[in-house]
mmCIF file of C-alpha atoms in Angstrom:
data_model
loop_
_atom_site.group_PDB
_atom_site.id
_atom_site.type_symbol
_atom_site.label_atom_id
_atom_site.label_comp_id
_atom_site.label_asym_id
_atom_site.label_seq_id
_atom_site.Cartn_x
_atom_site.Cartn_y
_atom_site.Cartn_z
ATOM 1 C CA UNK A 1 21.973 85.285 3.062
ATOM 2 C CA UNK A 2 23.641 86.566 -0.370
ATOM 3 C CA UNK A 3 23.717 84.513 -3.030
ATOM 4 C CA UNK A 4 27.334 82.920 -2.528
ATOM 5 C CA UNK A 5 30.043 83.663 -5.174
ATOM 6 C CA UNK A 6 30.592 79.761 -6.378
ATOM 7 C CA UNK A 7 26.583 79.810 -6.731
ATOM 8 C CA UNK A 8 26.958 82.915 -8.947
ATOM 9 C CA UNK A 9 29.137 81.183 -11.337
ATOM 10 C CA UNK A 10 27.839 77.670 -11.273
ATOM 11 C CA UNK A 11 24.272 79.890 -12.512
ATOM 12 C CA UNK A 12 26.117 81.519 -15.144
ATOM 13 C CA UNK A 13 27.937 78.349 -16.258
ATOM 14 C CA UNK A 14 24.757 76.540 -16.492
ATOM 15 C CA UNK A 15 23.228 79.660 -17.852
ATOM 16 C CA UNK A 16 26.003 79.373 -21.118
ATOM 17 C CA UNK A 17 25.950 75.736 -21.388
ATOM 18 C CA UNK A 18 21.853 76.143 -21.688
ATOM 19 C CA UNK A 19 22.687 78.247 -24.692
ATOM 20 C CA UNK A 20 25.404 77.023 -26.441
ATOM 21 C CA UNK A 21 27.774 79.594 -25.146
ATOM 22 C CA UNK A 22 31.328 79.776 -23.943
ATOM 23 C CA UNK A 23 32.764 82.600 -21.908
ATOM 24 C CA UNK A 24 36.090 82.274 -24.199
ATOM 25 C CA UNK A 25 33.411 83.131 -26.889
ATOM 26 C CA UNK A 26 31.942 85.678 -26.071
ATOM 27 C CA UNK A 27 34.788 87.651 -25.184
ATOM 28 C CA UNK A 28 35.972 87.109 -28.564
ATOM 29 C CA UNK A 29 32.164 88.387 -29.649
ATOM 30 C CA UNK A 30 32.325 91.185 -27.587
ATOM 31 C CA UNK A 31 35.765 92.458 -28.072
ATOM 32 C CA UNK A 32 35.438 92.425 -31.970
ATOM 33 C CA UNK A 33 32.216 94.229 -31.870
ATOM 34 C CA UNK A 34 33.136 97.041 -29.172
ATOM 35 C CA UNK A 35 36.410 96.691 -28.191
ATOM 36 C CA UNK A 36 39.108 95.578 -25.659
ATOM 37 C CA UNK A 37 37.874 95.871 -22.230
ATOM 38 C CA UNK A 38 38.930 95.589 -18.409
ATOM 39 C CA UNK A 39 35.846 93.325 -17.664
ATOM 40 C CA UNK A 40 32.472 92.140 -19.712
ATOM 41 C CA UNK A 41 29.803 91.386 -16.759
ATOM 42 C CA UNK A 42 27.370 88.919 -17.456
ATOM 43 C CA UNK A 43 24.646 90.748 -15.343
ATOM 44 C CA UNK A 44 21.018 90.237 -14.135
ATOM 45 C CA UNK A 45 18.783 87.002 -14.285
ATOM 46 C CA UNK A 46 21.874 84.608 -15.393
ATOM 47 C CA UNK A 47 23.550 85.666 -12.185
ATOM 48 C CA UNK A 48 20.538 85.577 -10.075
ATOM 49 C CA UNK A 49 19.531 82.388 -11.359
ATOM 50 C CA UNK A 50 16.644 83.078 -12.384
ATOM 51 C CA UNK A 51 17.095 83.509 -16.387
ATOM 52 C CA UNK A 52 14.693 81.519 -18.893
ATOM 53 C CA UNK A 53 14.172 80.556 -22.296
ATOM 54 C CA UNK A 54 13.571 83.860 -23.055
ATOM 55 C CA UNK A 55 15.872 86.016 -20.790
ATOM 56 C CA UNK A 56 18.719 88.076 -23.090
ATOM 57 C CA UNK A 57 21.980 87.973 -22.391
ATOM 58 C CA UNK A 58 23.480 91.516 -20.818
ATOM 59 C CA UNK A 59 26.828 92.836 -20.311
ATOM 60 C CA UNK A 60 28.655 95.306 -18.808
ATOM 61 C CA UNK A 61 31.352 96.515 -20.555
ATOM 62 C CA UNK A 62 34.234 98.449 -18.215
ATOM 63 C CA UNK A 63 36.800 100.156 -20.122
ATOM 64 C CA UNK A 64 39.733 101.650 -19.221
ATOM 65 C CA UNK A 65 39.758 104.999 -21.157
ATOM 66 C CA UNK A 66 37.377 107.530 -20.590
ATOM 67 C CA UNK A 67 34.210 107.792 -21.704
ATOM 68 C CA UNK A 68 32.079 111.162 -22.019
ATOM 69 C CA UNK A 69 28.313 111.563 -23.468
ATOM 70 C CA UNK A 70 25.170 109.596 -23.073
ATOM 71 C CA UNK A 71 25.074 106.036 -23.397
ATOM 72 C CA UNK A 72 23.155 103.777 -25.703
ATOM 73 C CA UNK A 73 23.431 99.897 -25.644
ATOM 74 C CA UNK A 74 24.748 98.001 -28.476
ATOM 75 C CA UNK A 75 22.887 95.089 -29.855
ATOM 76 C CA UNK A 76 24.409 91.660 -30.921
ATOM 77 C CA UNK A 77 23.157 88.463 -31.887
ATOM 78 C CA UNK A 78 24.524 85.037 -31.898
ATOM 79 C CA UNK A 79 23.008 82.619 -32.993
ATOM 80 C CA UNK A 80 19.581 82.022 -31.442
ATOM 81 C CA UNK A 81 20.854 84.638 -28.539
ATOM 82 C CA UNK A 82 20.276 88.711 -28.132
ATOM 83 C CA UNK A 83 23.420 90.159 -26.769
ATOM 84 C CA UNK A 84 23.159 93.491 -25.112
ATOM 85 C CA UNK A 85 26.422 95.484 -24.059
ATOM 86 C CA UNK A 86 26.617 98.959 -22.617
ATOM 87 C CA UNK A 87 30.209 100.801 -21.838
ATOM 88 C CA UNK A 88 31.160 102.850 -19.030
ATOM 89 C CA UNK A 89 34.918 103.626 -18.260
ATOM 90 C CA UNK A 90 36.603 102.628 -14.887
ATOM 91 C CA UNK A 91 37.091 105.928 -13.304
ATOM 92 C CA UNK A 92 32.930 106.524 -14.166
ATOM 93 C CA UNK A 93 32.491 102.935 -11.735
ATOM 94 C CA UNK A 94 35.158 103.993 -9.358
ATOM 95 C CA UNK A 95 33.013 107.298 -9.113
ATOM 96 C CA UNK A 96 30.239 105.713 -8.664
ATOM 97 C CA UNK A 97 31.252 103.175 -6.078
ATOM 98 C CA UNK A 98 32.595 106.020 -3.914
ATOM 99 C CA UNK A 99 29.163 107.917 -4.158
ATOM 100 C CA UNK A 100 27.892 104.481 -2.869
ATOM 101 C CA UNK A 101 30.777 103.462 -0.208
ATOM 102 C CA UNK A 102 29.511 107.166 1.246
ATOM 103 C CA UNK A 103 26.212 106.388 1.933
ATOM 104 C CA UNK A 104 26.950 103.344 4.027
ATOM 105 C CA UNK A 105 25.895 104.792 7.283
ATOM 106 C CA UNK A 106 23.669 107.202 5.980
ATOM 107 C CA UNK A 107 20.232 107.974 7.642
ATOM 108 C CA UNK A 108 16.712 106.626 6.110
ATOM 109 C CA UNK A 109 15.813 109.858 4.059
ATOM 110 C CA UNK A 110 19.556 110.512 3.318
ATOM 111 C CA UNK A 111 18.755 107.281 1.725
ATOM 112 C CA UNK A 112 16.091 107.218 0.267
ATOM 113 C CA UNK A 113 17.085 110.779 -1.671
ATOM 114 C CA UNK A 114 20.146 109.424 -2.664
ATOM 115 C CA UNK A 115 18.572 106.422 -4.275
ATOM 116 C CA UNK A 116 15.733 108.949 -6.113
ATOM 117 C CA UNK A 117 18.590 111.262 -7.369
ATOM 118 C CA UNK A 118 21.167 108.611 -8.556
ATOM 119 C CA UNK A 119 20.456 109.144 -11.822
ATOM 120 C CA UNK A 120 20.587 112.499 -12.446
ATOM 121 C CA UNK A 121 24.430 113.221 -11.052
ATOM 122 C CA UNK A 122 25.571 109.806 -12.369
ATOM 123 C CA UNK A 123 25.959 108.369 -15.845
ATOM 124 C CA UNK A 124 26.224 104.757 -14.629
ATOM 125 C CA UNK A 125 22.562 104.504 -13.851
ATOM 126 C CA UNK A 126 21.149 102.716 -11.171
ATOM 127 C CA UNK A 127 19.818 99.703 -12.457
ATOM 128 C CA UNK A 128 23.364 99.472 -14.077
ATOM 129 C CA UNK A 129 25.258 99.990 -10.794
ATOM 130 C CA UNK A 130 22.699 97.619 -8.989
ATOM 131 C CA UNK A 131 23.919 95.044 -12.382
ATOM 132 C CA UNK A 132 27.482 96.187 -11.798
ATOM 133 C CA UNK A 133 28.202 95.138 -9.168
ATOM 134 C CA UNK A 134 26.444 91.438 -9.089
ATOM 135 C CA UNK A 135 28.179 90.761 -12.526
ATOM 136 C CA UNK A 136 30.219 87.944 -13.189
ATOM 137 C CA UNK A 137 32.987 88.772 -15.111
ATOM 138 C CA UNK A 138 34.170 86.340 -18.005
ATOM 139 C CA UNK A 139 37.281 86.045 -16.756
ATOM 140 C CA UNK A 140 34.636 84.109 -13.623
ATOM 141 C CA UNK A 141 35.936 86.670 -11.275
ATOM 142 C CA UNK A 142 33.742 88.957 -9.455
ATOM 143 C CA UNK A 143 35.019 92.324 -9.429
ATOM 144 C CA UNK A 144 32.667 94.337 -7.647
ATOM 145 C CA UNK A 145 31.136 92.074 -5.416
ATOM 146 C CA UNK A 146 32.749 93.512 -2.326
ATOM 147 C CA UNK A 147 30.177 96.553 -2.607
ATOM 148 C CA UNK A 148 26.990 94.599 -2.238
ATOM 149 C CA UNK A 149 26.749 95.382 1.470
ATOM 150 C CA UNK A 150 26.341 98.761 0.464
ATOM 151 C CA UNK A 151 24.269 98.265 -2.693
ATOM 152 C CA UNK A 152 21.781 96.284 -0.459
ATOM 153 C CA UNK A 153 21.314 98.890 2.265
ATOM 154 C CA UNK A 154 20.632 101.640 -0.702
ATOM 155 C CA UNK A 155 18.014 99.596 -2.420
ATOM 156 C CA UNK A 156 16.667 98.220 1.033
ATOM 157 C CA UNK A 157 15.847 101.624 1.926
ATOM 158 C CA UNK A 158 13.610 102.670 -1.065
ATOM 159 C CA UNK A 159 11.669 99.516 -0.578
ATOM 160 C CA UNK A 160 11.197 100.023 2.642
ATOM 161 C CA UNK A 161 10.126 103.597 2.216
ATOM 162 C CA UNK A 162 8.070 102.935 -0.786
ATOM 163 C CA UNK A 163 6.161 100.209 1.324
ATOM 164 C CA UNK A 164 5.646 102.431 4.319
ATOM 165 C CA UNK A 165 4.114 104.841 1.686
ATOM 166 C CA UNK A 166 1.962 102.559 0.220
ATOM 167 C CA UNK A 167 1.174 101.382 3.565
ATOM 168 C CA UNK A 168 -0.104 104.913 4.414
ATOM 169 C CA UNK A 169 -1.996 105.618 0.839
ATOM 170 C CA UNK A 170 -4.056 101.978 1.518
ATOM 171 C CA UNK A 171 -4.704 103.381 5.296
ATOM 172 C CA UNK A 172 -6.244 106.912 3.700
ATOM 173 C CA UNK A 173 -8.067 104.751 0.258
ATOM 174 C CA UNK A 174 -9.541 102.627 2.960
ATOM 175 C CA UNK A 175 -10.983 105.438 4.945
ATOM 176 C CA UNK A 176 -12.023 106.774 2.444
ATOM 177 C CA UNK A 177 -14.588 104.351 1.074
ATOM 178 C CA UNK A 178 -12.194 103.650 -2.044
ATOM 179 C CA UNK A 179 -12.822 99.429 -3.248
ATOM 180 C CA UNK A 180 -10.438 99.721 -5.921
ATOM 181 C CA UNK A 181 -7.823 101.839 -5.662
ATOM 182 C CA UNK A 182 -6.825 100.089 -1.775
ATOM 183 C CA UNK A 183 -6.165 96.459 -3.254
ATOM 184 C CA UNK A 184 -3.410 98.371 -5.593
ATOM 185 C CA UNK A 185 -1.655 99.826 -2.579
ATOM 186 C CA UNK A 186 -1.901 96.880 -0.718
ATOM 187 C CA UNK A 187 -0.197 94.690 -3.559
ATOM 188 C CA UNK A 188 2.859 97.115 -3.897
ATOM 189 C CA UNK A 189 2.990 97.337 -0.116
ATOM 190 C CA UNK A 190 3.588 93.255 0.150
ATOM 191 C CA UNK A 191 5.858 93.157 -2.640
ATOM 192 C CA UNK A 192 8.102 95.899 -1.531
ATOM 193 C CA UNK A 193 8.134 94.364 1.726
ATOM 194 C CA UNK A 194 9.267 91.036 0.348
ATOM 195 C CA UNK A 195 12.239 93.444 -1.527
ATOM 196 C CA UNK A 196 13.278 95.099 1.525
ATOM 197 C CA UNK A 197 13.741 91.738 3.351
ATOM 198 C CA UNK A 198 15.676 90.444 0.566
ATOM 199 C CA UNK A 199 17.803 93.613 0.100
ATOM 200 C CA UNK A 200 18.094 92.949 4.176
ATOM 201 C CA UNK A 201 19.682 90.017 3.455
ATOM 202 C CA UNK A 202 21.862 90.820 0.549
ATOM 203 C CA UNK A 203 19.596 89.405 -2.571
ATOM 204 C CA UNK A 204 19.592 92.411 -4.636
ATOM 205 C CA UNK A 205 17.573 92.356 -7.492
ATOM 206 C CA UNK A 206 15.062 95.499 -8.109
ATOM 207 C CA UNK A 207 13.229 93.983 -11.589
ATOM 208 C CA UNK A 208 9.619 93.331 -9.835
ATOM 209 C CA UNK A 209 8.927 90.681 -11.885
ATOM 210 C CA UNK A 210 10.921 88.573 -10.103
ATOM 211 C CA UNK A 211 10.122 89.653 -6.570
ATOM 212 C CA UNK A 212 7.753 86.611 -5.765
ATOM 213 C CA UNK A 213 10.277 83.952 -7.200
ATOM 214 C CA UNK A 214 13.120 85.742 -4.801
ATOM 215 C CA UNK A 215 10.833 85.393 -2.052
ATOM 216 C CA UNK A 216 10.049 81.354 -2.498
ATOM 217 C CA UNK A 217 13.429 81.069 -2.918
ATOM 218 C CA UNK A 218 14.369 82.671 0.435
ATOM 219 C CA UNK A 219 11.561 80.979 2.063
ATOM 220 C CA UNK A 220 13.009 77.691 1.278
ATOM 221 C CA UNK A 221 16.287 78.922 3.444
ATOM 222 C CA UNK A 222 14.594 81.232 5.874
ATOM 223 C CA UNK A 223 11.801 79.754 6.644
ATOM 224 C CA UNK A 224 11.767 79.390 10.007
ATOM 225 C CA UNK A 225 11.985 83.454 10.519
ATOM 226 C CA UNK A 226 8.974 85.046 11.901
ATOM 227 C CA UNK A 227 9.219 87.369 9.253
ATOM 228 C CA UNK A 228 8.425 84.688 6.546
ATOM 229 C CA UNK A 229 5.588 83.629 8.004
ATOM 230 C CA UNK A 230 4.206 87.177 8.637
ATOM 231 C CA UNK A 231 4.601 88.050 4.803
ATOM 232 C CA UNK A 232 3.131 84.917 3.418
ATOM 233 C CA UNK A 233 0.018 84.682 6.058
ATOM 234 C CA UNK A 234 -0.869 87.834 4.130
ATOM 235 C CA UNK A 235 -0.459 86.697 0.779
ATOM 236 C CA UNK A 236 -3.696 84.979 0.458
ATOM 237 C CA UNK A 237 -6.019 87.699 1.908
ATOM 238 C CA UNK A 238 -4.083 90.119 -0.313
ATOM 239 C CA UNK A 239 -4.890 87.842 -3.467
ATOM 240 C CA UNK A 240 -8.336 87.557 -2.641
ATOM 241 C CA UNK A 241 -8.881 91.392 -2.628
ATOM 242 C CA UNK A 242 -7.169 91.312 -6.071
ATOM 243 C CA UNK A 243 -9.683 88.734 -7.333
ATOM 244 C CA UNK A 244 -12.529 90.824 -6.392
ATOM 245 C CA UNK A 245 -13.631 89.010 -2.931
ATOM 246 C CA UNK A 246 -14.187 91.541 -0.181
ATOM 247 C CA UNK A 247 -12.578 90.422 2.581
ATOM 248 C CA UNK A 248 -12.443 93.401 4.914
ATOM 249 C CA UNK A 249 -9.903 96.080 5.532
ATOM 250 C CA UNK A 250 -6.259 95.069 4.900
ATOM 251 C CA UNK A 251 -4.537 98.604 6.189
ATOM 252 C CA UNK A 252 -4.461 97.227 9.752
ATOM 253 C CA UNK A 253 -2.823 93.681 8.822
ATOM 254 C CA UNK A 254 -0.186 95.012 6.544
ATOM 255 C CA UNK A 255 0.665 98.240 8.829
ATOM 256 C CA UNK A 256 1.216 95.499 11.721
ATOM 257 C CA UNK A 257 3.090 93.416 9.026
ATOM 258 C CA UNK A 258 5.336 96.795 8.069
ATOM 259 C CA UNK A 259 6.516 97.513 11.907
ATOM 260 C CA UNK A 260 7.469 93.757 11.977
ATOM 261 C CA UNK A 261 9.525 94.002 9.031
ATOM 262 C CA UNK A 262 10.997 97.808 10.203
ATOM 263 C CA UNK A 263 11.740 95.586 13.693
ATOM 264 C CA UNK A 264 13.722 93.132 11.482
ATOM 265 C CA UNK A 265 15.539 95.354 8.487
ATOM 266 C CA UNK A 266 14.794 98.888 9.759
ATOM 267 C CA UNK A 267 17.732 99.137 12.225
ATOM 268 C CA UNK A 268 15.970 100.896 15.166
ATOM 269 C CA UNK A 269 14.047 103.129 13.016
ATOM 270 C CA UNK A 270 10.341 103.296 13.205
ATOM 271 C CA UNK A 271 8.349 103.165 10.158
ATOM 272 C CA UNK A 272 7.738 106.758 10.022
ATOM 273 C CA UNK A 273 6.574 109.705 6.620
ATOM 274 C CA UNK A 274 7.121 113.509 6.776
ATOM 275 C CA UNK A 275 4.467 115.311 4.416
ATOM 276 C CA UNK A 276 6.020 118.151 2.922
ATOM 277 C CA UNK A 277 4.209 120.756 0.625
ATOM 278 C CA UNK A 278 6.099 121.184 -2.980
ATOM 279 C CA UNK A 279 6.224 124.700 -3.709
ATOM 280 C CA UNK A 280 3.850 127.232 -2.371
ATOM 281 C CA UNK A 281 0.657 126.288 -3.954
ATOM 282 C CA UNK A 282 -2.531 128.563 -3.867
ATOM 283 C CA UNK A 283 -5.648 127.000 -2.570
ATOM 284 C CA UNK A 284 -9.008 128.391 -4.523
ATOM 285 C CA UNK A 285 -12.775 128.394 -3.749
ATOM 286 C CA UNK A 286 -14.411 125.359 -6.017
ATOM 287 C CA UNK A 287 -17.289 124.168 -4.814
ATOM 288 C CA UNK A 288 -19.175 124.986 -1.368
ATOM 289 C CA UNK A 289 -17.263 122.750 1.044
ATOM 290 C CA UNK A 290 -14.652 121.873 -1.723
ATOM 291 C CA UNK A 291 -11.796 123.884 -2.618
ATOM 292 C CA UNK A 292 -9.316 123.472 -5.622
ATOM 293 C CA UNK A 293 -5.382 123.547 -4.732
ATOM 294 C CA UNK A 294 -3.325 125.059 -7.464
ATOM 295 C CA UNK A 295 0.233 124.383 -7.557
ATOM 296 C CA UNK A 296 2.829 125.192 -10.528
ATOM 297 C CA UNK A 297 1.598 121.779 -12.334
ATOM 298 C CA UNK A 298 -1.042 119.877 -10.300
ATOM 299 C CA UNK A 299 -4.040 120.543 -8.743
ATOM 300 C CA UNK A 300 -6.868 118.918 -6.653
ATOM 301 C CA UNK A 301 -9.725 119.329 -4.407
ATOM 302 C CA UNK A 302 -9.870 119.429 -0.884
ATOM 303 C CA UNK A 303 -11.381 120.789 1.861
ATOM 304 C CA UNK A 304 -9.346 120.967 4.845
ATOM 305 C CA UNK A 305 -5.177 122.622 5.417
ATOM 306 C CA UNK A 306 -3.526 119.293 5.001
ATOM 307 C CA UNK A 307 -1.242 117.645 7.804
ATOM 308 C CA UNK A 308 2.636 118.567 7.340
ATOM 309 C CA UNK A 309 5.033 116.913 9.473
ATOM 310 C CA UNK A 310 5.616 113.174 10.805
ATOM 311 C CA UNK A 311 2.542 110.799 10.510
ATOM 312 C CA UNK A 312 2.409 108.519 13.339
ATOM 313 C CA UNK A 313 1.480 105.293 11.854
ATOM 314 C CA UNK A 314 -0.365 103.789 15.555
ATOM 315 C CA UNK A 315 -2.672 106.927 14.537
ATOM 316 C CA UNK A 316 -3.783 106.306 11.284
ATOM 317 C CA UNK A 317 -5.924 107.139 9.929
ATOM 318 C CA UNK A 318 -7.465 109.902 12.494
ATOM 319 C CA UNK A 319 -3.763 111.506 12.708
ATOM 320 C CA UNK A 320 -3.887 113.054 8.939
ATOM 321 C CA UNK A 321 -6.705 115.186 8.685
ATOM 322 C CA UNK A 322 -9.059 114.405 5.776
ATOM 323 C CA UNK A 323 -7.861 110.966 4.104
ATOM 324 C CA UNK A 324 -9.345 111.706 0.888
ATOM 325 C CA UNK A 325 -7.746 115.574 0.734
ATOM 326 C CA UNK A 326 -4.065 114.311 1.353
ATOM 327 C CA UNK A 327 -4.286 110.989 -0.740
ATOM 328 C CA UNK A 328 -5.320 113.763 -3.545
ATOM 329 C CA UNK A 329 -2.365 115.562 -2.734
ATOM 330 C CA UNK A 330 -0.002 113.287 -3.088
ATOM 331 C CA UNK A 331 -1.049 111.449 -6.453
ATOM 332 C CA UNK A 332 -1.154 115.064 -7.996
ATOM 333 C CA UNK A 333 2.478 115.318 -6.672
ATOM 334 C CA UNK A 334 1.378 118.741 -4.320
ATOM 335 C CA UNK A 335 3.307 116.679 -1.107
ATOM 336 C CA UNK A 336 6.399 114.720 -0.957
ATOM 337 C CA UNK A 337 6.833 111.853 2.018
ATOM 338 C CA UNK A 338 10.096 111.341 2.830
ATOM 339 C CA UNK A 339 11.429 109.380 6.489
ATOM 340 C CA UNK A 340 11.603 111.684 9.100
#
């Protein structure tokens, strides 16, 4: 469930009061320092709830002439408080909510290619639009609000596509004798999980740092969802393995827990990767039984033609060839994994 618009404000307004601030205030603040606007958003932890003694205070500032060149943040202080406001002009967030409103229906690796190459065609970044359109306005309207439904589906997509592939690297460090490297994969792979469930459910919020207090919170209201209680009964192995204690493999428990949550958020769509090669890289003779790949800026060794095409997660890891060859090839960026 979303975080309602009357508990938006009454976070913000407690938010304020915590501070000594007035919205009446800081619109005069804000105006005098970078001009009239059509809205200053109060945006991330304030609105979220989730702001603390030491949280800043950030705007977004929509004007209504346009705007042209890169942006760069303007710093304010009052009193105790560090103001941050950065501009972008209406028809640059109109723009920018159409690009989104498009990609309502799209497919998973439509998606997830969308949400990888937002920045470079659009000048309102992403973390911006994601703080766009939670804002609170001063005025305590909401102006944006109405494209969360789309925002969510967006962001729920690269977490669940950045699980599944940390999913698959902790399948291939695992079979391949790694200790280390595994419990790194595994802790990404549970907390991008925990994001895609709360994108699912319209709690947007992409700073990681507050992934875990996101998730108690939902638990509180969702706890009776069998999805709750498979993501927290593998909290505690997946701590241990951080801590050093060798438990045993965790590829199998958190590839069952990724199918449950692709049954729940993943509308119909299997948990699925393509491996694609990037460029036309040469493969070398390095060592008997080891060869180098060279590529325009990576390289690494491997022995066997790595697997292109889908990976069927019931096969891992036998379905990918050498586990050590391709997990090589994809932290030296020679393959891309995309959704099929």
């Amino acid at each position: 469930m979303a975080i309602t618009p009357e508990t938006r404000l009454r976070h913000v307004d407690t938010f304020l009061a915590s501070r000594g601030l007035t919205p009446g205030g800081l619109e005069s603040l804000l105006t005098g320092r970078t001009g009239p606007a059509r809205h200053f958003l109060l945006t991330s932890s304030p609105v979220h709830g989730l702001a603390n003694a030491t949280s800043d205070v950030d705007f977004i500032r929509i004007q209504c002439e346009p705007m042209a060149g890169a942006r760069m943040a303007t710093q304010l202080f009052e009193g105790p408080n560090h103001l941050e406001a950065i501009s972008f002009a209406e028809e640059e967030a109109a723009a920018a909510l159409a690009d989104l409103r498009a990609l309502a229906d799209a497919d998973p690796r439509r998606s997830v290619l969308a949400y990888r190459g937002w920045d470079k065609q659009h000048e309102l970044r992403r973390k911006y639009l994601e703080r766009m359109v939670n804002g609170v306005a001063l005025d305590r309207t909401l102006p944006y609000l109405d494209h969360l439904p789309e925002l969510a589906r967006l962001w729920k997509w690269s977490s669940l596509h950045t699980a599944t592939e940390q999913v698959l690297f902790l399948s291939l460090a695992e079979a391949a004798g790694e200790r280390r490297g595994r419990v790194g994969y595994a802790v990404n792979a549970l907390l991008h999980l925990m994001d895609a469930v709360l994108s699912h459910h319209l709690d947007v919020y992409s700073n990681r740092k507050w992934f875990l207090l996101r998730w108690t919170r939902f638990r509180e209201q969702h706890g009776t969802e069998p999805v709750v209680a498979a993501v927290d009964a593998l909290r505690a192995p997946v701590s241990e393995a951080l801590a050093g204690k060798d438990g045993g493999p965790l590829a199998p428990a958190l590839t069952a827990l990724l199918t449950e949550v692709y049954a729940a958020a993943g509308e119909g769509h299997p948990p699925t990767l393509a491996v694609e090669p990037v460029g036309e890289p040469v493969r070398q003779r390095f060592l008997p039984g080891a060869d180098m790949l060279l590529g325009a800026s990576t390289t690494f060794l491997g022995q066997d033609p790595l697997p292109t095409g889908a990976i069927p997660f019931a096969d891992l890891p036998e379905g990918v060839g050498a586990p050590a060859d391709l997990l090589r090839a994809a932290r030296a960026g020679a393959v891309t994994l995309l959704p099929v």
